[in-house]
Amino acid sequence: MTDQLLLAIDNGTQSVRALLYDLNGNLLEKVQVPLQSYYSERPGWAEQDPLYYWDNLCKASQLLIRNSSYPQEAIAGVAVTTQRGTVINVDEKGNALRPAMVWLDQRRTEGVKPVKGWWGIAFRLAGMSETAAYLQAEAEANWIQKNQPEIWAKTHKYLFLSGYLAFKLTGQFVDSVASQVGYIPFDYKGLDWAKSWDWKWQAVPMDKALLPGIVPPGSIMGQITPQASQETGIPTGLPVVAAAADKACEVLGAGCLEPNIGCLSYGTTATINTTHRKYVEAIPLIPPYPSAVPGAYSLEIQVYRGFWMVSWFKDEFAYREQQIAEKKGIAPEALFDELVNEVSPGSMGLVLQPYWSPGLKVPGPEAKGAIIGFGDVHTRAHMYRAILEGLAYALREGKERSEKRSGIKITEIRVSGGGSQSDSAMQITADIFGLPTARPHLYETSGLGAAIDLAVGLKLHPDFNRAISAMTRLGEVFEPDPATRDIYEGLYHKVYKQMYRRLKPLYEEIREITGYPTRSVS
């Protein structure tokens, strides 16, 4: 058993990675192929050729297996984790009928028939009608049905990227329960397709037959077909085990199975997640997502643009670092910790509210980003530190909301994603949360989470608790500095938490005058 290896494939937004792990959670080999995140034929659109994802998955797996120092027969099985919310319409043979709509796509469908009946009455009484209309406007299926009815009429299955790749590997229209994150008629409490009476079938109308079969994470979905073997290099007949969407796999790979452990993801979207056996909505109508563990929920609060703001800063303000990095042959972000260390905690009163994209309920759909406290002492280094601080403030606010709704205190923090590689970001997080903050023992936590699902599904570990014990552990731990924590406590409670309430009336005025962000109406 100890010689068996686990092949995890992580198809993210910016790259696809083929990863080989052992049963102790060690990453043995890795191949990473960069991706063009999307192309855009019109402003706000984000699309990609579905075969582009498949071709690059094949490239990554072929390179890994061809150059591996381990024999193919040591590979016990395959699990795939992917970016969330990217949708693909396919025909009966699994051929894509249109480009994939990537999760970053911003098009909206106004004028969709509102939810009626007692559901509609309940939403009006609860003041949730605009929330329901927002969800309808965001649903990609509604846009395709309204604007490309000929495509919808030909659609045999409506899949997430995870389901599309599962079909390409196994020949079966099947997906993981834990990959169902998006605007579809899914019962997030029951962890299955919604019942016929559920309001979601009104909000996003479709025939249930268009949706794939779904199985819990850790279940075998099928085997590698001869065709898939020829294209990927993965041996024919290997079992393909259901994993989960990338964020859920990150949480599992970071070892965050208990509800008192907060898992922060410092990625394109920054999130705080906790794993629960009880269904809890942090925000009404906004469900917890399926966990990578069967029967569990991942309570998640997002900062949509998250560490995208670091890329924004790099593009707009870090020309010097880009020049130096190019000469040294390193990433510009590697030099950013020097910027942070030039500035004292609190950025000399510069405070950033990271609502660079409107929210749904918290913050409200009218929200905008803000930076306050500018003075003639402030430099771009202060701005960069303020970005890191603002993201940590927002996620701490999410922590407190999660604790209030679940009744469980978060006592430790673990951080995954690209931002976790910055010592400065880790220390700022520890100081703002006032809690010990740890990196997992390796960076590739989403792939590791998929490998854990695979190991349990193949009975190479008997259950998730023992798999996590064997395959996850802490890396470096950052303890909060008492003096710095006190500075952040003052700024968080007396400044940051007051900003949205005080600025909201101005955001509403901006929305009325400019029409941005648009108001969702049915």
Short mmCIF file of N, CA, C and O in Angstrom, two decimals, residues 89-139:
data_model
loop_
_atom_site.label_atom_id
_atom_site.label_comp_id
_atom_site.label_asym_id
_atom_site.label_seq_id
_atom_site.Cartn_x
_atom_site.Cartn_y
_atom_site.Cartn_z
N ASN A 89 -21.83 23.95 -22.38
CA ASN A 89 -22.95 23.25 -23.01
C ASN A 89 -22.38 22.22 -23.98
O ASN A 89 -21.55 22.57 -24.84
N VAL A 90 -22.85 20.96 -23.90
CA VAL A 90 -22.34 19.93 -24.79
C VAL A 90 -23.49 19.17 -25.44
O VAL A 90 -24.63 19.16 -24.93
N ASP A 91 -23.17 18.52 -26.56
CA ASP A 91 -24.16 17.67 -27.24
C ASP A 91 -24.07 16.25 -26.70
O ASP A 91 -23.35 15.98 -25.73
N GLU A 92 -24.76 15.30 -27.33
CA GLU A 92 -24.82 13.94 -26.83
C GLU A 92 -23.47 13.24 -26.82
O GLU A 92 -23.24 12.31 -26.04
N LYS A 93 -22.57 13.68 -27.69
CA LYS A 93 -21.23 13.08 -27.74
C LYS A 93 -20.23 13.81 -26.86
O LYS A 93 -19.05 13.47 -26.85
N GLY A 94 -20.71 14.80 -26.12
CA GLY A 94 -19.82 15.55 -25.24
C GLY A 94 -19.04 16.64 -25.93
O GLY A 94 -18.11 17.22 -25.35
N ASN A 95 -19.43 16.97 -27.17
CA ASN A 95 -18.76 18.06 -27.89
C ASN A 95 -19.35 19.40 -27.45
O ASN A 95 -20.57 19.55 -27.35
N ALA A 96 -18.48 20.37 -27.20
CA ALA A 96 -18.94 21.68 -26.76
C ALA A 96 -19.69 22.39 -27.88
O ALA A 96 -19.28 22.38 -29.04
N LEU A 97 -20.80 23.01 -27.50
CA LEU A 97 -21.64 23.73 -28.46
C LEU A 97 -21.32 25.21 -28.53
O LEU A 97 -21.76 25.90 -29.47
N ARG A 98 -20.60 25.71 -27.58
CA ARG A 98 -20.22 27.12 -27.54
C ARG A 98 -19.01 27.22 -26.62
O ARG A 98 -18.68 26.27 -25.90
N PRO A 99 -18.32 28.36 -26.60
CA PRO A 99 -17.22 28.52 -25.65
C PRO A 99 -17.69 28.39 -24.21
O PRO A 99 -18.85 28.68 -23.89
N ALA A 100 -16.80 27.93 -23.35
CA ALA A 100 -17.09 27.91 -21.93
C ALA A 100 -17.27 29.34 -21.43
O ALA A 100 -16.53 30.24 -21.84
N MET A 101 -18.26 29.55 -20.58
CA MET A 101 -18.39 30.84 -19.89
C MET A 101 -17.62 30.72 -18.58
O MET A 101 -17.98 29.96 -17.68
N VAL A 102 -16.52 31.45 -18.51
CA VAL A 102 -15.62 31.38 -17.36
C VAL A 102 -16.22 32.11 -16.18
O VAL A 102 -16.99 33.08 -16.35
N TRP A 103 -15.87 31.68 -14.98
CA TRP A 103 -16.47 32.26 -13.77
C TRP A 103 -16.24 33.75 -13.66
O TRP A 103 -16.99 34.44 -12.95
N LEU A 104 -15.27 34.30 -14.37
CA LEU A 104 -15.00 35.74 -14.33
C LEU A 104 -15.92 36.54 -15.24
O LEU A 104 -15.87 37.77 -15.24
N ASP A 105 -16.74 35.86 -16.02
CA ASP A 105 -17.64 36.54 -16.95
C ASP A 105 -18.60 37.45 -16.19
O ASP A 105 -19.16 37.07 -15.17
N GLN A 106 -18.80 38.66 -16.70
CA GLN A 106 -19.61 39.66 -15.99
C GLN A 106 -20.95 39.96 -16.67
O GLN A 106 -21.69 40.83 -16.21
N ARG A 107 -21.29 39.25 -17.74
CA ARG A 107 -22.56 39.57 -18.40
C ARG A 107 -23.73 39.20 -17.49
O ARG A 107 -23.64 38.28 -16.68
N ARG A 108 -24.81 39.91 -17.64
CA ARG A 108 -25.99 39.73 -16.80
C ARG A 108 -27.24 39.67 -17.67
O ARG A 108 -27.25 40.16 -18.79
N THR A 109 -28.26 39.05 -17.14
CA THR A 109 -29.52 38.89 -17.88
C THR A 109 -30.63 39.55 -17.08
O THR A 109 -31.13 38.98 -16.10
N GLU A 110 -30.98 40.75 -17.46
CA GLU A 110 -32.06 41.45 -16.77
C GLU A 110 -33.40 41.06 -17.40
O GLU A 110 -33.47 40.59 -18.53
N GLY A 111 -34.47 41.25 -16.65
CA GLY A 111 -35.80 40.99 -17.17
C GLY A 111 -36.22 39.53 -17.13
O GLY A 111 -37.21 39.16 -17.77
N VAL A 112 -35.49 38.68 -16.39
CA VAL A 112 -35.91 37.29 -16.24
C VAL A 112 -37.19 37.25 -15.41
O VAL A 112 -37.37 38.05 -14.47
N LYS A 113 -38.10 36.34 -15.74
CA LYS A 113 -39.35 36.25 -14.99
C LYS A 113 -39.06 36.04 -13.51
O LYS A 113 -38.30 35.15 -13.15
N PRO A 114 -39.65 36.88 -12.65
CA PRO A 114 -39.35 36.75 -11.21
C PRO A 114 -39.93 35.46 -10.63
O PRO A 114 -40.85 34.86 -11.20
N VAL A 115 -39.37 35.05 -9.50
CA VAL A 115 -39.90 33.90 -8.78
C VAL A 115 -41.29 34.24 -8.28
O VAL A 115 -41.50 35.30 -7.67
N LYS A 116 -42.24 33.36 -8.56
CA LYS A 116 -43.64 33.64 -8.23
C LYS A 116 -44.13 32.71 -7.13
O LYS A 116 -43.36 31.96 -6.53
N GLY A 117 -45.44 32.78 -6.86
CA GLY A 117 -46.05 31.92 -5.87
C GLY A 117 -45.64 32.28 -4.45
O GLY A 117 -45.24 33.41 -4.17
N TRP A 118 -45.74 31.30 -3.56
CA TRP A 118 -45.43 31.61 -2.16
C TRP A 118 -43.96 31.89 -1.94
O TRP A 118 -43.60 32.61 -1.00
N TRP A 119 -43.07 31.37 -2.84
CA TRP A 119 -41.66 31.73 -2.75
C TRP A 119 -41.48 33.23 -3.00
O TRP A 119 -40.75 33.91 -2.27
N GLY A 120 -42.14 33.74 -4.03
CA GLY A 120 -42.04 35.16 -4.33
C GLY A 120 -42.56 36.02 -3.20
O GLY A 120 -41.97 37.06 -2.86
N ILE A 121 -43.68 35.59 -2.59
CA ILE A 121 -44.25 36.33 -1.45
C ILE A 121 -43.26 36.32 -0.29
O ILE A 121 -43.02 37.36 0.36
N ALA A 122 -42.67 35.15 -0.02
CA ALA A 122 -41.71 35.03 1.08
C ALA A 122 -40.51 35.93 0.87
O ALA A 122 -40.03 36.59 1.80
N PHE A 123 -40.01 36.00 -0.38
CA PHE A 123 -38.86 36.85 -0.66
C PHE A 123 -39.20 38.32 -0.45
O PHE A 123 -38.40 39.09 0.10
N ARG A 124 -40.40 38.73 -0.88
CA ARG A 124 -40.81 40.13 -0.70
C ARG A 124 -40.93 40.47 0.79
O ARG A 124 -40.47 41.53 1.23
N LEU A 125 -41.54 39.58 1.55
CA LEU A 125 -41.71 39.83 2.99
C LEU A 125 -40.37 39.89 3.71
O LEU A 125 -40.21 40.64 4.68
N ALA A 126 -39.41 39.10 3.24
CA ALA A 126 -38.09 39.06 3.88
C ALA A 126 -37.14 40.11 3.32
O ALA A 126 -35.99 40.21 3.76
N GLY A 127 -37.61 40.90 2.36
CA GLY A 127 -36.75 41.91 1.75
C GLY A 127 -35.65 41.30 0.89
O GLY A 127 -34.59 41.90 0.71
N MET A 128 -35.91 40.10 0.33
CA MET A 128 -34.88 39.38 -0.42
C MET A 128 -35.16 39.35 -1.92
O MET A 128 -34.50 38.62 -2.66
N SER A 129 -36.14 40.13 -2.38
CA SER A 129 -36.49 40.08 -3.80
C SER A 129 -35.33 40.51 -4.69
O SER A 129 -35.07 39.91 -5.75
N GLU A 130 -34.59 41.55 -4.27
CA GLU A 130 -33.46 41.99 -5.09
C GLU A 130 -32.36 40.95 -5.10
O GLU A 130 -31.69 40.74 -6.11
N THR A 131 -32.17 40.25 -3.97
CA THR A 131 -31.17 39.18 -3.93
C THR A 131 -31.53 38.08 -4.92
O THR A 131 -30.68 37.60 -5.67
N ALA A 132 -32.81 37.67 -4.93
CA ALA A 132 -33.24 36.63 -5.86
C ALA A 132 -33.06 37.09 -7.31
O ALA A 132 -32.61 36.32 -8.17
N ALA A 133 -33.41 38.35 -7.58
CA ALA A 133 -33.25 38.89 -8.93
C ALA A 133 -31.78 38.95 -9.33
O ALA A 133 -31.42 38.69 -10.48
N TYR A 134 -30.92 39.27 -8.37
CA TYR A 134 -29.47 39.30 -8.62
C TYR A 134 -28.99 37.92 -9.04
O TYR A 134 -28.24 37.76 -10.01
N LEU A 135 -29.41 36.88 -8.31
CA LEU A 135 -29.00 35.52 -8.63
C LEU A 135 -29.48 35.11 -10.01
O LEU A 135 -28.74 34.48 -10.78
N GLN A 136 -30.72 35.49 -10.35
CA GLN A 136 -31.24 35.18 -11.68
C GLN A 136 -30.44 35.89 -12.78
O GLN A 136 -30.15 35.30 -13.82
N ALA A 137 -30.11 37.15 -12.52
CA ALA A 137 -29.36 37.92 -13.52
C ALA A 137 -27.95 37.36 -13.72
O ALA A 137 -27.39 37.43 -14.82
N GLU A 138 -27.37 36.80 -12.66
CA GLU A 138 -26.01 36.27 -12.74
C GLU A 138 -25.95 34.90 -13.40
O GLU A 138 -24.87 34.47 -13.84
N ALA A 139 -27.05 34.17 -13.47
CA ALA A 139 -27.05 32.79 -13.95
C ALA A 139 -26.71 32.73 -15.45
O ALA A 139 -27.43 33.28 -16.28
#
